[in-house]
């Protein structure tokens, strides 16, 4: 049993990228699907697909590599954990690696990147940082 499914997803992706895997499968949830969509939109993963039906649904993630075979996703860090939630106000949203990385934030407007949260002028729970 996994206590932190978001951290499990992020670490599975990171481990797959470090081993130069073609795909990684994670159990499906709407939140994880939205995180995968953000990673795709920001160019950290190539593609993601939903496989299976009902309880057996999975998200199949295809990591992205550059022309030399180096991973685009360098590292991930889970910020807000089940034991310690981290919330930020709209003017305290963190910059990840001076803007080269992204923070994924759960706001009242949905799960968005740090740039989108600044544009919408909303704060929320900082789920993770990706660079």
Coordinates of C-alpha atoms in Angstrom, one line a residue:
X1 CA 0.0 0.0 0.0
X2 CA 1.3 3.4 -1.0
X3 CA 0.9 6.3 1.5
X4 CA 1.8 9.0 -1.0
X5 CA 0.6 8.1 -4.6
X6 CA 1.9 11.4 -6.1
X7 CA 5.4 10.8 -4.8
X8 CA 5.1 7.2 -6.0
X9 CA 4.3 8.5 -9.5
X10 CA 7.1 11.0 -9.6
X11 CA 9.7 8.6 -8.4
X12 CA 8.5 5.9 -10.9
X13 CA 9.0 8.5 -13.7
X14 CA 12.4 9.6 -12.3
X15 CA 13.6 6.0 -12.0
X16 CA 12.4 5.1 -15.5
X17 CA 14.2 8.2 -16.9
X18 CA 17.5 7.3 -15.1
X19 CA 17.3 3.7 -16.6
X20 CA 16.4 5.1 -20.0
X21 CA 13.1 3.2 -20.1
X22 CA 10.7 3.6 -23.1
X23 CA 7.6 3.7 -20.8
X24 CA 6.5 3.7 -17.2
X25 CA 3.1 2.6 -15.9
X26 CA 1.4 4.2 -12.8
X27 CA -2.0 3.5 -11.3
X28 CA -4.6 6.0 -12.6
X29 CA -6.3 8.9 -10.7
X30 CA -7.6 12.2 -12.0
X31 CA -4.9 14.1 -10.1
X32 CA -2.1 12.0 -11.5
X33 CA -3.6 12.4 -15.0
X34 CA -3.6 16.2 -14.6
X35 CA 0.1 16.1 -13.4
X36 CA 1.0 14.0 -16.5
X37 CA -0.8 16.5 -18.7
X38 CA 1.2 19.4 -17.2
X39 CA 4.4 17.4 -17.6
X40 CA 3.5 16.8 -21.3
X41 CA 2.5 20.5 -21.9
X42 CA 5.8 21.7 -20.3
X43 CA 7.9 19.3 -22.4
X44 CA 9.2 17.0 -19.7
X45 CA 7.5 13.8 -21.1
X46 CA 6.8 12.8 -24.7
X47 CA 3.2 11.5 -24.2
X48 CA 0.9 9.8 -21.9
X49 CA -2.0 7.4 -22.5
X50 CA -4.8 5.9 -20.3
X51 CA -4.9 2.1 -20.5
X52 CA -7.3 -0.4 -19.0
X53 CA -10.8 0.1 -17.6
X54 CA -12.4 0.6 -14.2
X55 CA -10.2 -0.2 -11.2
X56 CA -7.4 -1.5 -13.4
X57 CA -6.8 1.8 -15.2
X58 CA -3.2 2.9 -15.7
X59 CA -1.4 5.9 -17.0
X60 CA 1.3 4.9 -19.5
X61 CA 3.9 7.6 -19.6
X62 CA 6.6 7.9 -22.3
X63 CA 9.6 9.8 -21.1
X64 CA 11.3 12.4 -23.3
X65 CA 14.9 12.3 -24.3
X66 CA 17.0 14.7 -26.4
X67 CA 18.9 13.8 -29.6
X68 CA 21.9 12.5 -27.6
X69 CA 19.7 10.2 -25.4
X70 CA 19.8 12.4 -22.3
X71 CA 16.6 12.8 -20.4
X72 CA 14.8 16.1 -20.5
X73 CA 13.4 15.6 -17.0
X74 CA 16.5 15.9 -14.7
X75 CA 14.9 15.7 -11.3
X76 CA 11.7 16.0 -9.3
X77 CA 11.1 16.9 -5.7
X78 CA 7.9 16.3 -3.7
X79 CA 7.3 19.5 -1.7
X80 CA 3.9 19.0 0.1
X81 CA 3.8 15.6 1.8
X82 CA 0.9 13.9 3.6
X83 CA 2.5 14.6 6.9
X84 CA 3.4 18.2 6.1
X85 CA 1.3 20.2 3.6
X86 CA 3.0 23.3 2.2
X87 CA 0.7 26.1 1.1
X88 CA 1.7 29.4 -0.5
X89 CA 0.0 32.7 -1.1
X90 CA -0.2 34.2 -4.6
X91 CA 2.8 36.5 -4.0
X92 CA 5.0 33.7 -2.5
X93 CA 4.8 31.2 -5.3
X94 CA 8.4 29.7 -5.6
X95 CA 10.6 30.0 -8.7
X96 CA 12.1 26.7 -9.5
X97 CA 15.8 26.9 -10.7
X98 CA 15.3 30.6 -11.6
X99 CA 12.4 29.8 -14.0
X100 CA 13.9 26.8 -15.9
X101 CA 11.9 24.3 -13.8
X102 CA 8.2 24.3 -12.8
X103 CA 6.3 24.0 -9.6
X104 CA 3.0 22.1 -9.8
X105 CA 0.4 23.7 -7.5
X106 CA -3.1 22.6 -6.5
X107 CA -5.3 25.7 -6.5
X108 CA -8.9 26.6 -6.3
X109 CA -8.8 26.9 -10.1
X110 CA -7.4 23.3 -10.5
X111 CA -3.9 21.9 -10.7
X112 CA -1.7 24.3 -12.5
X113 CA 2.0 25.3 -13.0
X114 CA 3.6 28.1 -11.0
X115 CA 3.4 30.4 -14.1
X116 CA -0.3 29.8 -14.5
X117 CA -1.0 30.3 -10.8
X118 CA 0.8 33.7 -11.0
X119 CA -1.2 34.7 -14.0
X120 CA -4.5 33.6 -12.3
X121 CA -3.3 35.4 -9.1
X122 CA -4.1 32.4 -6.9
X123 CA -2.1 30.4 -4.3
X124 CA -2.5 26.9 -3.1
X125 CA -0.7 23.7 -2.1
X126 CA 2.7 23.2 -3.8
X127 CA 2.6 19.5 -4.9
X128 CA 6.1 19.2 -6.4
X129 CA 8.9 20.8 -8.3
X130 CA 10.2 19.5 -11.6
X131 CA 13.4 20.5 -13.5

